[in-house]
Amino acid sequence: MQDITFIDGGSLPTPEGITREWVKTAAENRDEDEKLFSMVREVFRRKIDVGVHVPTYPQFRDMIGQFLDIIKDEKNCYEPYVLKEENAKILELEIIDEVAKQYREETGETLEVRVCVAGPTDLYLQAFGATGYADAYHILALDIEDFIKQAFVAAKNFKIKVIALDEPSLGINDKIQFSDADIVSALTVVSAYARKQGADMEIHLHSPLKYKLVCETPINVIGFEYAATPSYLSLLDKKVLENSNTFIRLGVSRTDISSLIGIVNETYGVNAWKEKEYMQKIVTDLETPEVIKKRLESAYSVLGDRIKYASPDCGLAFWPDQELAFKLLENTAKGINEFNAEKKKQEE
């Protein structure tokens, strides 16, 4: 059996004293690079230190806005929404390259990285709403392809292992007006280049309802939120995955922070938002390495080697603080590593 690889969703809470608004402004104006770069590099290093096998660049900006703001800026385009490829840059990749260089100097190995990009469907809904303009949808797909191409250009000292397309609306938003053929076409446009470069192409769906549609595209990894909703597993047919050679990125630790705090409040008769010491119960009592490992075992008994990656369900941007978020990442690493070690033992 191949080890299951631990990847993370990307986003985290900002450090104390720094807001997401500040990060957005600093990234756009480029007038506080030293502070911004230092913060992003420190967080990225910490992801590696807590055991994320293939870390995602730290994301402190709105996922859709980060890309749409560049696409909507006329100076970046040939014509409205038609992006010039050289302007399709993810600043955070340039920032983390220095960490990757140090990593190689220290370990002699090239760091593998996951790059998250907004999906064309979610971008379209934000830009144009519910009206279905298939040509505009196609243009946005081409724009995202440009961001992916530029990501490989930026990867001087690291290797892109996974490109992840964030498309939570697929399968849960009834406002999508496009035909299945339009969706397959858009997803094919955004995924073909990364696959040609030898990277895995992941799509992050909150729910796997549309997974059969994804199996018709070059996308070869489907990610969904299993930890909070184990019943999602019943939507998948292992044979469909095998026939299309599609793998799963399984959410094995819960990230729905409001629900988790609700459980703590109910269990201990407290208000953890006010009595903050009780927040620790999330990572000491609820989302422990043992619980995470058991989830993985349960899903593996159904999907087996179709599970290639495991991660928290979603990003951690809206968790109360970085310490709690990093503790969840650490617990997730331990749960996955213990699962891998036990599987190896059983095979010997």
Coordinates of C-alpha atoms in Angstrom, one line a residue:
M1 CA 0.0 0.0 0.0
Q2 CA 1.1 3.5 -0.7
D3 CA 1.2 5.8 2.3
I4 CA -1.7 8.3 2.5
T5 CA -0.2 11.8 2.1
F6 CA -1.2 14.6 4.5
I7 CA -2.1 17.8 2.8
D8 CA -3.8 20.9 4.3
G9 CA -6.5 23.2 3.0
G10 CA -4.3 26.3 2.9
S11 CA -6.1 28.9 5.0
L12 CA -5.3 29.7 8.6
P13 CA -6.3 32.5 11.1
T14 CA -4.1 35.5 10.8
P15 CA -1.5 36.0 13.6
E16 CA -2.6 38.1 16.6
G17 CA -2.7 41.8 15.7
I18 CA -3.0 41.3 12.0
T19 CA -6.3 41.3 10.1
R20 CA -7.2 39.7 6.8
E21 CA -8.0 43.3 5.5
W22 CA -4.4 44.3 6.3
V23 CA -3.1 41.2 4.4
K24 CA -5.3 42.1 1.3
T25 CA -4.1 45.7 1.3
A26 CA -0.4 44.7 1.8
A27 CA -0.5 42.1 -1.0
E28 CA -2.1 44.6 -3.4
N29 CA -0.1 47.7 -2.5
R30 CA 3.2 46.0 -1.9
D31 CA 4.3 48.7 0.6
E32 CA 4.9 46.4 3.6
D33 CA 6.6 43.5 1.9
E34 CA 9.0 42.8 4.8
K35 CA 6.2 42.3 7.3
L36 CA 4.0 40.4 4.9
F37 CA 6.7 38.1 3.6
S38 CA 8.0 37.4 7.1
M39 CA 4.5 36.4 8.3
V40 CA 3.8 34.1 5.3
R41 CA 7.2 32.4 5.5
E42 CA 6.9 31.8 9.3
V43 CA 3.5 30.2 9.0
F44 CA 4.6 28.1 6.0
R45 CA 7.6 26.8 8.0
R46 CA 5.3 25.9 10.9
K47 CA 3.1 23.9 8.6
I48 CA 6.1 21.8 7.7
D49 CA 7.2 21.6 11.3
V50 CA 3.9 20.2 12.6
G51 CA 4.0 17.4 10.0
V52 CA 2.1 18.4 6.9
H53 CA 3.6 16.2 4.2
V54 CA 2.6 18.5 1.3
P55 CA 1.8 22.0 2.6
T56 CA -0.3 24.5 0.8
Y57 CA 0.9 28.1 0.6
P58 CA -0.6 30.0 3.6
Q59 CA -3.8 31.7 2.6
F60 CA -4.9 34.8 4.4
R61 CA -6.9 36.3 1.7
D62 CA -10.4 35.6 0.3
M63 CA -10.0 32.7 -2.0
I64 CA -12.2 34.1 -4.8
G65 CA -11.3 37.7 -4.3
Q66 CA -7.6 36.9 -4.5
F67 CA -8.0 35.8 -8.1
L68 CA -11.0 37.8 -9.2
D69 CA -9.5 41.1 -8.2
I70 CA -6.6 40.5 -10.6
I71 CA -8.9 39.3 -13.4
K72 CA -11.2 42.3 -13.1
D73 CA -8.4 44.9 -13.1
E74 CA -8.3 46.2 -16.7
K75 CA -4.5 46.8 -16.7
N76 CA -4.0 43.1 -16.2
C77 CA -6.1 42.1 -19.3
Y78 CA -6.1 42.3 -23.1
E79 CA -9.9 42.9 -22.9
P80 CA -12.4 42.6 -20.1
Y81 CA -11.7 39.3 -18.2
V82 CA -9.2 38.1 -20.8
L83 CA -6.1 37.9 -18.6
K84 CA -2.5 38.5 -19.7
E85 CA -0.8 35.3 -18.6
E86 CA 2.2 37.1 -17.1
N87 CA -0.2 38.9 -14.7
A88 CA -1.7 35.7 -13.4
K89 CA 0.6 35.4 -10.4
I90 CA 0.0 34.1 -6.9
L91 CA 2.2 36.3 -4.7
E92 CA 2.4 33.7 -1.9
L93 CA 4.3 31.3 -4.2
E94 CA 7.0 33.8 -4.7
I95 CA 7.2 34.3 -1.0
I96 CA 7.4 30.6 0.0
D97 CA 10.1 29.9 -2.5
E98 CA 12.7 31.2 -0.1
V99 CA 11.5 28.7 2.6
A100 CA 11.7 25.9 0.0
K101 CA 15.3 26.9 -0.8
Q102 CA 16.3 26.7 2.9
Y103 CA 14.4 23.4 3.2
R104 CA 16.5 21.9 0.4
E105 CA 19.7 23.3 1.8
E106 CA 18.9 21.7 5.2
T107 CA 17.5 18.3 4.1
G108 CA 18.9 17.8 0.6
E109 CA 15.3 17.2 -0.6
T110 CA 13.0 19.2 -2.7
L111 CA 9.8 20.3 -0.9
E112 CA 6.5 19.2 -2.5
V113 CA 3.8 21.8 -2.3
R114 CA 0.1 22.0 -2.9
V115 CA -1.2 25.1 -4.8
C116 CA -4.8 26.1 -4.3
V117 CA -6.7 28.1 -6.9
A118 CA -10.3 29.3 -7.2
G119 CA -12.5 27.2 -9.5
P120 CA -14.1 28.7 -12.6
T121 CA -17.7 27.9 -11.3
D122 CA -17.2 29.7 -8.0
L123 CA -15.5 32.6 -9.7
Y124 CA -18.3 32.9 -12.2
L125 CA -21.0 32.9 -9.6
Q126 CA -19.2 35.8 -7.8
A127 CA -18.6 37.8 -11.0
F128 CA -21.8 37.2 -12.9
G129 CA -24.4 35.6 -10.5
A130 CA -27.0 33.1 -11.7
T131 CA -27.2 34.1 -15.4
G132 CA -25.5 31.5 -17.6
Y133 CA -23.0 33.0 -20.1
A134 CA -21.1 29.9 -21.3
D135 CA -18.5 32.1 -23.1
A136 CA -17.7 34.1 -20.0
Y137 CA -17.4 30.8 -18.0
H138 CA -14.9 29.5 -20.5
I139 CA -12.9 32.7 -20.3
L140 CA -12.6 32.4 -16.5
A141 CA -11.5 28.8 -17.0
L142 CA -8.7 30.0 -19.3
D143 CA -7.7 32.7 -16.7
I144 CA -7.4 30.0 -14.0
E145 CA -5.3 27.9 -16.4
D146 CA -3.0 31.0 -16.7
F147 CA -2.6 31.1 -12.9
I148 CA -1.7 27.4 -12.9
K149 CA 0.9 27.9 -15.7
Q150 CA 2.4 30.8 -13.8
A151 CA 2.5 28.7 -10.6
F152 CA 4.9 26.3 -12.3
V153 CA 7.0 29.2 -13.4
A154 CA 7.2 30.4 -9.7
A155 CA 8.2 27.0 -8.4
K156 CA 12.0 27.5 -8.6
N157 CA 12.9 25.7 -5.4
F158 CA 9.9 23.5 -4.8
K159 CA 7.9 20.9 -6.7
I160 CA 4.2 21.3 -7.3
K161 CA 2.7 18.0 -6.2
V162 CA -0.9 19.0 -6.3
I163 CA -2.9 21.8 -7.9
A164 CA -6.2 22.1 -6.0
L165 CA -9.3 23.7 -7.5
D166 CA -11.7 25.1 -5.0
E167 CA -15.2 24.5 -6.2
P168 CA -17.5 24.2 -3.2
S169 CA -20.5 25.4 -5.1
L170 CA -20.6 22.3 -7.4
G171 CA -23.1 20.0 -6.0
I172 CA -24.5 22.4 -3.3
N173 CA -25.5 25.5 -5.2
D174 CA -28.8 25.3 -7.2
K175 CA -28.0 28.6 -8.9
I176 CA -25.6 27.1 -11.4
Q177 CA -27.1 27.4 -14.8
F178 CA -24.5 25.6 -16.9
S179 CA -25.1 22.2 -18.5
D180 CA -23.0 19.2 -17.5
A181 CA -21.1 19.6 -20.8
D182 CA -20.2 23.2 -20.0
I183 CA -19.0 22.2 -16.6
V184 CA -16.9 19.3 -18.0
S185 CA -15.5 21.6 -20.6
A186 CA -14.5 24.3 -18.0
L187 CA -12.9 21.7 -15.6
T188 CA -11.0 20.2 -18.5
V189 CA -9.6 23.5 -19.5
V190 CA -8.3 24.3 -16.0
S191 CA -6.9 20.8 -15.3
A192 CA -5.1 19.7 -18.5
Y193 CA -1.9 21.7 -18.1
A194 CA -1.2 20.6 -14.5
R195 CA -1.7 16.9 -15.4
K196 CA 0.7 17.4 -18.4
Q197 CA 3.3 18.7 -15.9
G198 CA 2.9 15.5 -13.8
A199 CA 1.1 17.1 -10.9
D200 CA -2.1 15.7 -9.4
M201 CA -5.2 17.8 -10.1
E202 CA -7.5 18.0 -7.1
I203 CA -11.0 19.5 -6.9
H204 CA -12.3 20.4 -3.5
L205 CA -16.0 19.8 -3.3
H206 CA -17.8 20.2 0.0
S207 CA -20.1 17.4 -1.1
P208 CA -19.3 14.7 -3.7
L209 CA -22.7 14.8 -5.4
K210 CA -21.2 15.8 -8.7
Y211 CA -18.2 13.4 -8.5
K212 CA -19.2 11.4 -11.6
L213 CA -19.0 14.5 -13.7
V214 CA -15.5 15.2 -12.4
C215 CA -14.5 11.7 -13.4
E216 CA -15.1 12.7 -17.0
T217 CA -12.3 15.4 -16.8
P218 CA -8.5 15.2 -16.4
I219 CA -9.0 15.9 -12.7
N220 CA -7.7 12.8 -10.8
V221 CA -8.3 13.7 -7.2
I222 CA -11.7 14.5 -5.6
G223 CA -11.7 16.1 -2.1
F224 CA -14.7 16.3 0.2
E225 CA -15.7 16.9 3.8
Y226 CA -16.0 13.4 5.2
A227 CA -15.1 14.1 8.9
A228 CA -18.2 16.3 9.5
T229 CA -20.4 14.3 7.1
P230 CA -19.5 10.6 7.0
S231 CA -22.6 9.8 5.0
Y232 CA -20.9 11.4 2.0
L233 CA -19.0 8.2 1.6
S234 CA -22.2 6.4 0.5
L235 CA -22.4 8.7 -2.5
L236 CA -19.3 7.2 -4.0
D237 CA -19.0 4.1 -6.1
K238 CA -15.4 2.7 -5.9
K239 CA -15.8 1.1 -9.4
V240 CA -16.5 4.5 -11.0
L241 CA -13.3 5.8 -9.3
E242 CA -11.3 2.8 -10.4
N243 CA -12.5 2.9 -14.0
S244 CA -11.6 6.6 -14.4
N245 CA -8.4 6.2 -12.3
T246 CA -9.7 8.9 -9.9
F247 CA -8.4 9.1 -6.3
I248 CA -9.9 10.7 -3.1
R249 CA -8.6 13.5 -0.8
L250 CA -10.5 12.6 2.4
G251 CA -11.3 15.2 5.0
V252 CA -10.4 13.3 8.2
S253 CA -10.5 16.1 10.8
R254 CA -13.5 18.5 11.4
T255 CA -13.1 22.2 10.7
D256 CA -16.7 23.4 11.3
I257 CA -15.6 25.4 14.2
S258 CA -19.0 26.7 15.3
S259 CA -20.4 23.2 15.6
L260 CA -17.3 22.0 17.4
I261 CA -17.6 24.8 20.0
G262 CA -21.3 24.0 20.3
I263 CA -20.4 20.4 21.3
V264 CA -17.9 21.7 23.8
N265 CA -20.5 24.1 25.3
E266 CA -23.1 21.4 25.5
T267 CA -20.7 18.8 27.0
Y268 CA -19.2 21.1 29.7
G269 CA -22.1 23.5 30.3
V270 CA -19.9 26.5 29.3
N271 CA -19.6 29.3 26.8
A272 CA -16.3 28.5 25.2
W273 CA -16.4 31.8 23.2
K274 CA -16.0 33.5 26.6
E275 CA -14.3 30.8 28.6
K276 CA -11.6 30.4 26.0
E277 CA -9.6 27.8 27.9
Y278 CA -12.4 25.3 27.0
M279 CA -11.6 25.8 23.3
Q280 CA -8.6 23.4 23.9
K281 CA -11.2 20.6 24.4
I282 CA -11.6 20.6 20.6
V283 CA -8.1 19.3 20.1
T284 CA -7.7 17.4 23.4
D285 CA -11.1 15.6 23.6
L286 CA -12.9 15.8 20.2
E287 CA -10.4 16.0 17.2
T288 CA -7.7 13.7 18.6
P289 CA -5.2 11.7 16.6
E290 CA -7.1 8.5 17.7
V291 CA -10.4 9.8 16.4
I292 CA -8.8 11.0 13.1
K293 CA -7.1 7.6 12.7
K294 CA -10.4 5.8 13.2
R295 CA -12.1 7.9 10.6
L296 CA -9.4 7.1 8.1
E297 CA -9.7 3.4 8.9
S298 CA -13.4 3.4 8.5
A299 CA -13.2 5.1 5.0
Y300 CA -10.3 2.9 4.0
S301 CA -12.4 -0.2 4.6
V302 CA -14.8 1.1 1.9
L303 CA -12.5 2.9 -0.6
G304 CA -9.1 1.2 0.0
D305 CA -6.3 2.5 -2.1
R306 CA -8.5 5.0 -3.9
I307 CA -7.7 7.3 -0.9
K308 CA -4.5 9.0 -1.8
Y309 CA -4.6 12.2 0.4
A310 CA -6.0 13.1 3.7
S311 CA -6.5 16.5 5.3
P312 CA -8.8 18.6 7.5
D313 CA -12.2 19.0 5.9
C314 CA -11.6 22.5 4.8
G315 CA -9.5 25.6 5.5
L316 CA -9.0 27.0 9.0
A317 CA -9.3 30.7 8.3
F318 CA -12.1 31.3 10.8
W319 CA -10.7 29.3 13.7
P320 CA -10.3 31.4 16.9
D321 CA -6.5 31.5 16.7
Q322 CA -3.4 30.1 15.1
E323 CA -2.4 27.9 18.0
L324 CA -5.6 25.9 18.0
A325 CA -5.5 25.6 14.2
F326 CA -1.9 24.3 14.3
K327 CA -2.8 21.8 17.1
L328 CA -5.5 20.4 14.8
L329 CA -2.9 20.1 11.9
E330 CA -0.5 18.4 14.4
N331 CA -3.3 15.9 15.5
T332 CA -4.2 15.2 11.9
A333 CA -0.5 14.5 11.1
K334 CA -0.3 12.1 14.0
G335 CA -3.5 10.3 13.1
I336 CA -2.5 9.8 9.4
N337 CA 1.1 8.8 10.3
E338 CA -0.2 6.2 12.8
F339 CA -2.6 4.8 10.2
N340 CA 0.2 4.5 7.7
A341 CA 2.5 2.8 10.2
E342 CA -0.1 0.3 11.2
K343 CA -1.0 -0.5 7.6
K344 CA 2.7 -1.1 6.9
K345 CA 3.0 -3.4 9.9
Q346 CA 0.0 -5.5 8.7
E347 CA 1.6 -5.9 5.3
E348 CA 4.9 -7.2 6.6

